[in-house]
């Protein structure tokens, strides 16, 4: 498969010290890759570097072979908060990304409706954010990120603000959406379980300064349901990730 994202010896230093230290990894086309590690290890900093929102102190990042040295347009982003415009309906919030990209929203309306159907939001196209649950709002945000079929989707703890049951349900929803869209995804999470359920590979980062300690390939069959949580291979992978960061933290 073709390499979509290459992170090569990237360091990032702020006034408070080193946030990311000599990080290197690749993400292949159509892969779902997660980054896990304790708070403050540089996970979100890495996403901002990949998006071109900040520049590395040293090293380089390439997306489809081109070095990232400014914000890149061919990327979809999903944050912990859905960041929906309260005066726009679900459909119009999804189409907003076409508008800000200088495209004719009407030409993307059919695609937006397809994504709404895929995300289980049929019937809520005309609903405003305050009429939607937190999980539904986040599904709108995911549809928005997918609308223009970007080269890369960056997700920064998109389910972190949701309750445990909704978070679990959203993980399965995202797995379903990704299996159809097949976009390349780089996903940041604190949850080892979430990472292993969703990912083809998990990048394990150490406590600050964040270094890539291990890259764990997840060769479990898809689709993955709750039954996989008791699978011996899943438990072994989970233990490997935990051992990789050298500490016990919530799954």
PDB file of C-alpha atoms in Angstrom:
ATOM      1  CA  UNK A   1       0.000   0.000   0.000  1.00  0.00           C
ATOM      2  CA  UNK A   2       1.034   3.586  -0.556  1.00  0.00           C
ATOM      3  CA  UNK A   3       2.282   5.648   2.350  1.00  0.00           C
ATOM      4  CA  UNK A   4      -0.123   8.532   3.008  1.00  0.00           C
ATOM      5  CA  UNK A   5       1.624   9.965   6.074  1.00  0.00           C
ATOM      6  CA  UNK A   6       5.310   9.797   6.990  1.00  0.00           C
ATOM      7  CA  UNK A   7       6.574  11.264  10.262  1.00  0.00           C
ATOM      8  CA  UNK A   8      10.367  11.323  10.184  1.00  0.00           C
ATOM      9  CA  UNK A   9      12.380  12.064  13.320  1.00  0.00           C
ATOM     10  CA  UNK A  10      10.041  14.836  14.446  1.00  0.00           C
ATOM     11  CA  UNK A  11      10.860  16.893  17.524  1.00  0.00           C
ATOM     12  CA  UNK A  12       8.752  19.691  18.958  1.00  0.00           C
ATOM     13  CA  UNK A  13       9.999  21.965  21.715  1.00  0.00           C
ATOM     14  CA  UNK A  14       7.951  24.618  23.466  1.00  0.00           C
ATOM     15  CA  UNK A  15       9.041  27.077  26.140  1.00  0.00           C
ATOM     16  CA  UNK A  16       8.139  24.493  28.784  1.00  0.00           C
ATOM     17  CA  UNK A  17      10.398  21.839  27.259  1.00  0.00           C
ATOM     18  CA  UNK A  18      10.303  18.965  24.773  1.00  0.00           C
ATOM     19  CA  UNK A  19       6.776  17.821  23.885  1.00  0.00           C
ATOM     20  CA  UNK A  20       7.610  15.322  21.118  1.00  0.00           C
ATOM     21  CA  UNK A  21      11.001  13.628  20.867  1.00  0.00           C
ATOM     22  CA  UNK A  22      12.282  11.973  17.659  1.00  0.00           C
ATOM     23  CA  UNK A  23       8.887  10.578  16.593  1.00  0.00           C
ATOM     24  CA  UNK A  24       8.879   8.417  13.470  1.00  0.00           C
ATOM     25  CA  UNK A  25       6.078   6.340  11.953  1.00  0.00           C
ATOM     26  CA  UNK A  26       4.170   5.758   8.695  1.00  0.00           C
ATOM     27  CA  UNK A  27       0.468   5.463   7.987  1.00  0.00           C
ATOM     28  CA  UNK A  28      -0.572   3.547   4.877  1.00  0.00           C
ATOM     29  CA  UNK A  29      -3.515   4.321   2.614  1.00  0.00           C
ATOM     30  CA  UNK A  30      -6.868   3.285   4.118  1.00  0.00           C
ATOM     31  CA  UNK A  31      -5.309   2.412   7.480  1.00  0.00           C
ATOM     32  CA  UNK A  32      -6.867   3.308  10.802  1.00  0.00           C
ATOM     33  CA  UNK A  33      -4.011   4.113  13.190  1.00  0.00           C
ATOM     34  CA  UNK A  34      -4.378   5.232  16.812  1.00  0.00           C
ATOM     35  CA  UNK A  35      -1.960   7.054  19.091  1.00  0.00           C
ATOM     36  CA  UNK A  36      -2.195   6.199  22.785  1.00  0.00           C
ATOM     37  CA  UNK A  37      -0.271   7.407  25.810  1.00  0.00           C
ATOM     38  CA  UNK A  38      -0.702   9.246  29.106  1.00  0.00           C
ATOM     39  CA  UNK A  39      -1.821  12.872  29.367  1.00  0.00           C
ATOM     40  CA  UNK A  40       0.836  15.351  28.286  1.00  0.00           C
ATOM     41  CA  UNK A  41       2.807  12.885  26.143  1.00  0.00           C
ATOM     42  CA  UNK A  42       2.373  14.890  22.945  1.00  0.00           C
ATOM     43  CA  UNK A  43      -0.490  13.028  21.228  1.00  0.00           C
ATOM     44  CA  UNK A  44      -2.484  16.154  20.336  1.00  0.00           C
ATOM     45  CA  UNK A  45       0.732  18.014  19.507  1.00  0.00           C
ATOM     46  CA  UNK A  46       1.492  15.336  16.921  1.00  0.00           C
ATOM     47  CA  UNK A  47      -1.925  15.827  15.307  1.00  0.00           C
ATOM     48  CA  UNK A  48      -1.373  19.586  15.121  1.00  0.00           C
ATOM     49  CA  UNK A  49       2.030  18.979  13.542  1.00  0.00           C
ATOM     50  CA  UNK A  50       0.556  16.618  10.951  1.00  0.00           C
ATOM     51  CA  UNK A  51      -2.171  19.152  10.111  1.00  0.00           C
ATOM     52  CA  UNK A  52       0.451  21.858   9.643  1.00  0.00           C
ATOM     53  CA  UNK A  53      -1.043  24.015  12.393  1.00  0.00           C
ATOM     54  CA  UNK A  54       2.371  24.156  14.069  1.00  0.00           C
ATOM     55  CA  UNK A  55       5.849  23.415  12.705  1.00  0.00           C
ATOM     56  CA  UNK A  56       8.319  20.830  14.017  1.00  0.00           C
ATOM     57  CA  UNK A  57      11.469  22.051  15.714  1.00  0.00           C
ATOM     58  CA  UNK A  58      13.323  19.423  13.689  1.00  0.00           C
ATOM     59  CA  UNK A  59      12.490  16.461  11.489  1.00  0.00           C
ATOM     60  CA  UNK A  60       9.806  16.489   8.825  1.00  0.00           C
ATOM     61  CA  UNK A  61       6.284  15.334   8.031  1.00  0.00           C
ATOM     62  CA  UNK A  62       5.126  14.282   4.572  1.00  0.00           C
ATOM     63  CA  UNK A  63       1.565  13.763   3.357  1.00  0.00           C
ATOM     64  CA  UNK A  64       1.455  11.897   0.052  1.00  0.00           C
ATOM     65  CA  UNK A  65       5.142  12.636  -0.369  1.00  0.00           C
ATOM     66  CA  UNK A  66       4.863  16.406   0.086  1.00  0.00           C
ATOM     67  CA  UNK A  67       6.442  18.026   3.108  1.00  0.00           C
ATOM     68  CA  UNK A  68       3.992  19.739   5.444  1.00  0.00           C
ATOM     69  CA  UNK A  69       5.140  23.296   6.193  1.00  0.00           C
ATOM     70  CA  UNK A  70       1.780  25.060   6.469  1.00  0.00           C
ATOM     71  CA  UNK A  71      -1.847  24.138   7.195  1.00  0.00           C
ATOM     72  CA  UNK A  72      -2.956  21.541   4.660  1.00  0.00           C
ATOM     73  CA  UNK A  73      -6.370  21.627   3.047  1.00  0.00           C
ATOM     74  CA  UNK A  74      -6.733  17.947   2.152  1.00  0.00           C
ATOM     75  CA  UNK A  75      -7.388  16.838   5.716  1.00  0.00           C
ATOM     76  CA  UNK A  76     -10.535  16.365   7.778  1.00  0.00           C
ATOM     77  CA  UNK A  77     -10.437  17.077  11.493  1.00  0.00           C
ATOM     78  CA  UNK A  78     -12.683  15.898  14.331  1.00  0.00           C
ATOM     79  CA  UNK A  79     -12.130  17.314  17.812  1.00  0.00           C
ATOM     80  CA  UNK A  80     -13.321  16.330  21.285  1.00  0.00           C
ATOM     81  CA  UNK A  81     -16.052  18.952  20.941  1.00  0.00           C
ATOM     82  CA  UNK A  82     -18.190  18.695  17.775  1.00  0.00           C
ATOM     83  CA  UNK A  83     -17.827  22.479  17.133  1.00  0.00           C
ATOM     84  CA  UNK A  84     -21.162  22.744  15.322  1.00  0.00           C
ATOM     85  CA  UNK A  85     -22.709  26.068  14.365  1.00  0.00           C
ATOM     86  CA  UNK A  86     -25.841  26.365  16.549  1.00  0.00           C
ATOM     87  CA  UNK A  87     -27.855  28.277  13.940  1.00  0.00           C
ATOM     88  CA  UNK A  88     -27.352  25.652  11.237  1.00  0.00           C
ATOM     89  CA  UNK A  89     -29.092  22.303  10.811  1.00  0.00           C
ATOM     90  CA  UNK A  90     -27.200  19.008  10.857  1.00  0.00           C
ATOM     91  CA  UNK A  91     -27.166  18.910   7.049  1.00  0.00           C
ATOM     92  CA  UNK A  92     -25.997  22.500   6.740  1.00  0.00           C
ATOM     93  CA  UNK A  93     -23.287  21.952   9.363  1.00  0.00           C
ATOM     94  CA  UNK A  94     -21.937  19.091   7.253  1.00  0.00           C
ATOM     95  CA  UNK A  95     -22.061  21.205   4.086  1.00  0.00           C
ATOM     96  CA  UNK A  96     -20.256  24.070   5.821  1.00  0.00           C
ATOM     97  CA  UNK A  97     -16.870  22.484   5.095  1.00  0.00           C
ATOM     98  CA  UNK A  98     -17.626  22.778   1.361  1.00  0.00           C
ATOM     99  CA  UNK A  99     -18.528  26.435   1.761  1.00  0.00           C
ATOM    100  CA  UNK A 100     -15.346  27.392   3.579  1.00  0.00           C
ATOM    101  CA  UNK A 101     -13.398  25.475   0.943  1.00  0.00           C
ATOM    102  CA  UNK A 102     -14.879  27.700  -1.746  1.00  0.00           C
ATOM    103  CA  UNK A 103     -17.007  24.945  -3.264  1.00  0.00           C
ATOM    104  CA  UNK A 104     -20.652  24.917  -4.268  1.00  0.00           C
ATOM    105  CA  UNK A 105     -22.483  23.205  -1.367  1.00  0.00           C
ATOM    106  CA  UNK A 106     -25.327  22.106  -3.655  1.00  0.00           C
ATOM    107  CA  UNK A 107     -22.922  19.810  -5.494  1.00  0.00           C
ATOM    108  CA  UNK A 108     -22.142  18.004  -2.243  1.00  0.00           C
ATOM    109  CA  UNK A 109     -25.684  17.725  -0.896  1.00  0.00           C
ATOM    110  CA  UNK A 110     -26.190  14.172  -2.186  1.00  0.00           C
ATOM    111  CA  UNK A 111     -22.922  13.060  -0.597  1.00  0.00           C
ATOM    112  CA  UNK A 112     -23.913  14.709   2.691  1.00  0.00           C
ATOM    113  CA  UNK A 113     -27.208  12.815   2.705  1.00  0.00           C
ATOM    114  CA  UNK A 114     -25.361   9.536   2.028  1.00  0.00           C
ATOM    115  CA  UNK A 115     -23.129  10.179   5.038  1.00  0.00           C
ATOM    116  CA  UNK A 116     -26.129  11.071   7.206  1.00  0.00           C
ATOM    117  CA  UNK A 117     -27.708   7.732   6.289  1.00  0.00           C
ATOM    118  CA  UNK A 118     -24.458   5.867   6.951  1.00  0.00           C
ATOM    119  CA  UNK A 119     -24.054   7.542  10.350  1.00  0.00           C
ATOM    120  CA  UNK A 120     -27.556   6.567  11.452  1.00  0.00           C
ATOM    121  CA  UNK A 121     -28.822  10.158  11.393  1.00  0.00           C
ATOM    122  CA  UNK A 122     -31.562   9.760   8.798  1.00  0.00           C
ATOM    123  CA  UNK A 123     -34.516  11.888   9.830  1.00  0.00           C
ATOM    124  CA  UNK A 124     -32.348  14.400  11.697  1.00  0.00           C
ATOM    125  CA  UNK A 125     -31.070  16.322   8.674  1.00  0.00           C
ATOM    126  CA  UNK A 126     -33.096  19.372   9.691  1.00  0.00           C
ATOM    127  CA  UNK A 127     -32.342  19.188  13.416  1.00  0.00           C
ATOM    128  CA  UNK A 128     -30.298  21.893  15.117  1.00  0.00           C
ATOM    129  CA  UNK A 129     -27.380  20.999  17.418  1.00  0.00           C
ATOM    130  CA  UNK A 130     -29.371  21.652  20.606  1.00  0.00           C
ATOM    131  CA  UNK A 131     -31.910  19.082  19.423  1.00  0.00           C
ATOM    132  CA  UNK A 132     -29.259  16.362  19.093  1.00  0.00           C
ATOM    133  CA  UNK A 133     -27.565  14.242  21.752  1.00  0.00           C
ATOM    134  CA  UNK A 134     -23.813  14.518  22.279  1.00  0.00           C
ATOM    135  CA  UNK A 135     -23.203  11.327  20.330  1.00  0.00           C
ATOM    136  CA  UNK A 136     -25.377  12.505  17.446  1.00  0.00           C
ATOM    137  CA  UNK A 137     -23.572  15.845  17.349  1.00  0.00           C
ATOM    138  CA  UNK A 138     -20.255  14.022  17.116  1.00  0.00           C
ATOM    139  CA  UNK A 139     -21.577  11.893  14.255  1.00  0.00           C
ATOM    140  CA  UNK A 140     -22.451  15.118  12.422  1.00  0.00           C
ATOM    141  CA  UNK A 141     -18.866  16.284  12.988  1.00  0.00           C
ATOM    142  CA  UNK A 142     -17.541  13.005  11.569  1.00  0.00           C
ATOM    143  CA  UNK A 143     -19.778  13.348   8.503  1.00  0.00           C
ATOM    144  CA  UNK A 144     -18.492  16.892   8.016  1.00  0.00           C
ATOM    145  CA  UNK A 145     -14.898  15.652   8.118  1.00  0.00           C
ATOM    146  CA  UNK A 146     -15.675  12.964   5.524  1.00  0.00           C
ATOM    147  CA  UNK A 147     -17.692  15.144   3.139  1.00  0.00           C
ATOM    148  CA  UNK A 148     -14.874  16.116   0.747  1.00  0.00           C
ATOM    149  CA  UNK A 149     -13.193  12.696   0.974  1.00  0.00           C
ATOM    150  CA  UNK A 150      -9.882  14.087   2.271  1.00  0.00           C
ATOM    151  CA  UNK A 151      -6.573  12.266   2.015  1.00  0.00           C
ATOM    152  CA  UNK A 152      -6.351  12.035   5.795  1.00  0.00           C
ATOM    153  CA  UNK A 153      -8.767  12.239   8.731  1.00  0.00           C
ATOM    154  CA  UNK A 154      -7.321  13.457  12.048  1.00  0.00           C
ATOM    155  CA  UNK A 155      -9.356  12.716  15.180  1.00  0.00           C
ATOM    156  CA  UNK A 156      -8.358  14.165  18.549  1.00  0.00           C
ATOM    157  CA  UNK A 157     -10.151  12.219  21.298  1.00  0.00           C
ATOM    158  CA  UNK A 158     -13.504  12.657  19.540  1.00  0.00           C
ATOM    159  CA  UNK A 159     -15.400  10.616  22.143  1.00  0.00           C
ATOM    160  CA  UNK A 160     -13.592  11.905  25.226  1.00  0.00           C
ATOM    161  CA  UNK A 161     -16.466  14.121  26.381  1.00  0.00           C
ATOM    162  CA  UNK A 162     -19.124  11.406  26.071  1.00  0.00           C
ATOM    163  CA  UNK A 163     -20.416   9.103  28.791  1.00  0.00           C
ATOM    164  CA  UNK A 164     -19.059   5.545  28.832  1.00  0.00           C
ATOM    165  CA  UNK A 165     -22.037   3.855  27.157  1.00  0.00           C
ATOM    166  CA  UNK A 166     -22.321   6.485  24.429  1.00  0.00           C
ATOM    167  CA  UNK A 167     -18.559   6.349  23.884  1.00  0.00           C
ATOM    168  CA  UNK A 168     -18.679   2.584  23.381  1.00  0.00           C
ATOM    169  CA  UNK A 169     -21.585   2.886  20.963  1.00  0.00           C
ATOM    170  CA  UNK A 170     -19.792   5.637  19.025  1.00  0.00           C
ATOM    171  CA  UNK A 171     -16.736   3.404  18.676  1.00  0.00           C
ATOM    172  CA  UNK A 172     -18.839   0.778  16.919  1.00  0.00           C
ATOM    173  CA  UNK A 173     -20.524   3.455  14.782  1.00  0.00           C
ATOM    174  CA  UNK A 174     -17.151   4.842  13.720  1.00  0.00           C
ATOM    175  CA  UNK A 175     -15.934   1.346  12.869  1.00  0.00           C
ATOM    176  CA  UNK A 176     -18.968   0.905  10.611  1.00  0.00           C
ATOM    177  CA  UNK A 177     -18.528   4.301   8.927  1.00  0.00           C
ATOM    178  CA  UNK A 178     -14.807   3.729   8.356  1.00  0.00           C
ATOM    179  CA  UNK A 179     -15.397   0.242   6.890  1.00  0.00           C
ATOM    180  CA  UNK A 180     -17.465   1.889   4.150  1.00  0.00           C
ATOM    181  CA  UNK A 181     -15.556   5.143   3.626  1.00  0.00           C
ATOM    182  CA  UNK A 182     -12.065   3.548   3.897  1.00  0.00           C
ATOM    183  CA  UNK A 183     -10.419   6.898   4.598  1.00  0.00           C
ATOM    184  CA  UNK A 184      -6.959   6.994   6.159  1.00  0.00           C
ATOM    185  CA  UNK A 185      -7.395   7.884   9.835  1.00  0.00           C
ATOM    186  CA  UNK A 186      -5.005   9.006  12.582  1.00  0.00           C
ATOM    187  CA  UNK A 187      -6.901   8.804  15.878  1.00  0.00           C
ATOM    188  CA  UNK A 188      -5.805  10.050  19.306  1.00  0.00           C
ATOM    189  CA  UNK A 189      -7.279   8.402  22.397  1.00  0.00           C
ATOM    190  CA  UNK A 190      -6.539   7.690  26.072  1.00  0.00           C
ATOM    191  CA  UNK A 191      -8.405   4.392  25.827  1.00  0.00           C
ATOM    192  CA  UNK A 192      -6.408   1.256  25.029  1.00  0.00           C
ATOM    193  CA  UNK A 193      -9.614  -0.700  24.467  1.00  0.00           C
ATOM    194  CA  UNK A 194     -10.960   1.895  22.037  1.00  0.00           C
ATOM    195  CA  UNK A 195      -7.666   1.960  20.132  1.00  0.00           C
ATOM    196  CA  UNK A 196      -7.510  -1.819  19.770  1.00  0.00           C
ATOM    197  CA  UNK A 197     -11.144  -2.127  18.719  1.00  0.00           C
ATOM    198  CA  UNK A 198     -10.785   0.475  15.973  1.00  0.00           C
ATOM    199  CA  UNK A 199      -7.245   0.257  14.693  1.00  0.00           C
ATOM    200  CA  UNK A 200      -5.005  -1.573  12.275  1.00  0.00           C
ATOM    201  CA  UNK A 201      -2.036  -0.350  14.315  1.00  0.00           C
ATOM    202  CA  UNK A 202      -1.530   1.429  17.634  1.00  0.00           C
ATOM    203  CA  UNK A 203       1.335   3.857  18.205  1.00  0.00           C
ATOM    204  CA  UNK A 204       2.379   3.683  21.864  1.00  0.00           C
ATOM    205  CA  UNK A 205       3.911   6.857  23.292  1.00  0.00           C
ATOM    206  CA  UNK A 206       5.909   7.253  26.478  1.00  0.00           C
ATOM    207  CA  UNK A 207       5.254   9.898  29.141  1.00  0.00           C
ATOM    208  CA  UNK A 208       6.628  13.357  28.316  1.00  0.00           C
ATOM    209  CA  UNK A 209       8.807  13.934  26.459  1.00  0.00           C
ATOM    210  CA  UNK A 210       6.684  11.855  24.096  1.00  0.00           C
ATOM    211  CA  UNK A 211       8.589   9.209  22.207  1.00  0.00           C
ATOM    212  CA  UNK A 212       7.249   6.397  20.036  1.00  0.00           C
ATOM    213  CA  UNK A 213       8.025   3.382  22.212  1.00  0.00           C
ATOM    214  CA  UNK A 214       6.231   0.751  20.136  1.00  0.00           C
ATOM    215  CA  UNK A 215       3.956   0.270  17.129  1.00  0.00           C
ATOM    216  CA  UNK A 216       1.523  -2.564  17.772  1.00  0.00           C
ATOM    217  CA  UNK A 217      -0.090  -4.189  14.735  1.00  0.00           C
ATOM    218  CA  UNK A 218      -3.672  -5.245  15.463  1.00  0.00           C
ATOM    219  CA  UNK A 219      -4.321  -8.345  13.361  1.00  0.00           C
ATOM    220  CA  UNK A 220      -7.745  -9.113  14.799  1.00  0.00           C
ATOM    221  CA  UNK A 221     -10.527  -9.859  12.286  1.00  0.00           C
ATOM    222  CA  UNK A 222     -13.117  -7.217  11.471  1.00  0.00           C
ATOM    223  CA  UNK A 223     -15.802  -6.230  12.267  1.00  0.00           C
ATOM    224  CA  UNK A 224     -14.940  -6.239  15.971  1.00  0.00           C
ATOM    225  CA  UNK A 225     -17.700  -6.516  18.540  1.00  0.00           C
ATOM    226  CA  UNK A 226     -17.738  -6.781  22.328  1.00  0.00           C
ATOM    227  CA  UNK A 227     -16.867 -10.473  22.076  1.00  0.00           C
ATOM    228  CA  UNK A 228     -13.325  -9.561  21.008  1.00  0.00           C
ATOM    229  CA  UNK A 229     -12.696  -8.115  24.482  1.00  0.00           C
ATOM    230  CA  UNK A 230     -12.371 -11.681  25.814  1.00  0.00           C
ATOM    231  CA  UNK A 231     -10.194 -12.883  22.937  1.00  0.00           C
ATOM    232  CA  UNK A 232      -6.770 -14.078  24.086  1.00  0.00           C
ATOM    233  CA  UNK A 233      -5.039 -12.084  21.329  1.00  0.00           C
ATOM    234  CA  UNK A 234      -6.867  -8.914  22.320  1.00  0.00           C
ATOM    235  CA  UNK A 235      -5.803  -9.347  25.934  1.00  0.00           C
ATOM    236  CA  UNK A 236      -2.192  -9.944  24.867  1.00  0.00           C
ATOM    237  CA  UNK A 237      -2.184  -6.822  22.694  1.00  0.00           C
ATOM    238  CA  UNK A 238      -3.695  -4.796  25.521  1.00  0.00           C
ATOM    239  CA  UNK A 239      -0.971  -5.983  27.897  1.00  0.00           C
ATOM    240  CA  UNK A 240       1.701  -5.100  25.344  1.00  0.00           C
ATOM    241  CA  UNK A 241       0.378  -1.561  24.998  1.00  0.00           C
ATOM    242  CA  UNK A 242       0.210  -1.118  28.780  1.00  0.00           C
ATOM    243  CA  UNK A 243       3.726  -2.423  29.241  1.00  0.00           C
ATOM    244  CA  UNK A 244       4.940  -0.141  26.470  1.00  0.00           C
ATOM    245  CA  UNK A 245       4.183   3.016  28.393  1.00  0.00           C
ATOM    246  CA  UNK A 246       5.478   1.583  31.638  1.00  0.00           C
ATOM    247  CA  UNK A 247       2.485   2.482  33.772  1.00  0.00           C
ATOM    248  CA  UNK A 248      -1.052   1.378  34.624  1.00  0.00           C
ATOM    249  CA  UNK A 249      -3.750   3.660  33.329  1.00  0.00           C
ATOM    250  CA  UNK A 250      -7.442   3.395  32.561  1.00  0.00           C
ATOM    251  CA  UNK A 251      -8.557   1.330  29.591  1.00  0.00           C
TER     252      UNK A 251
END
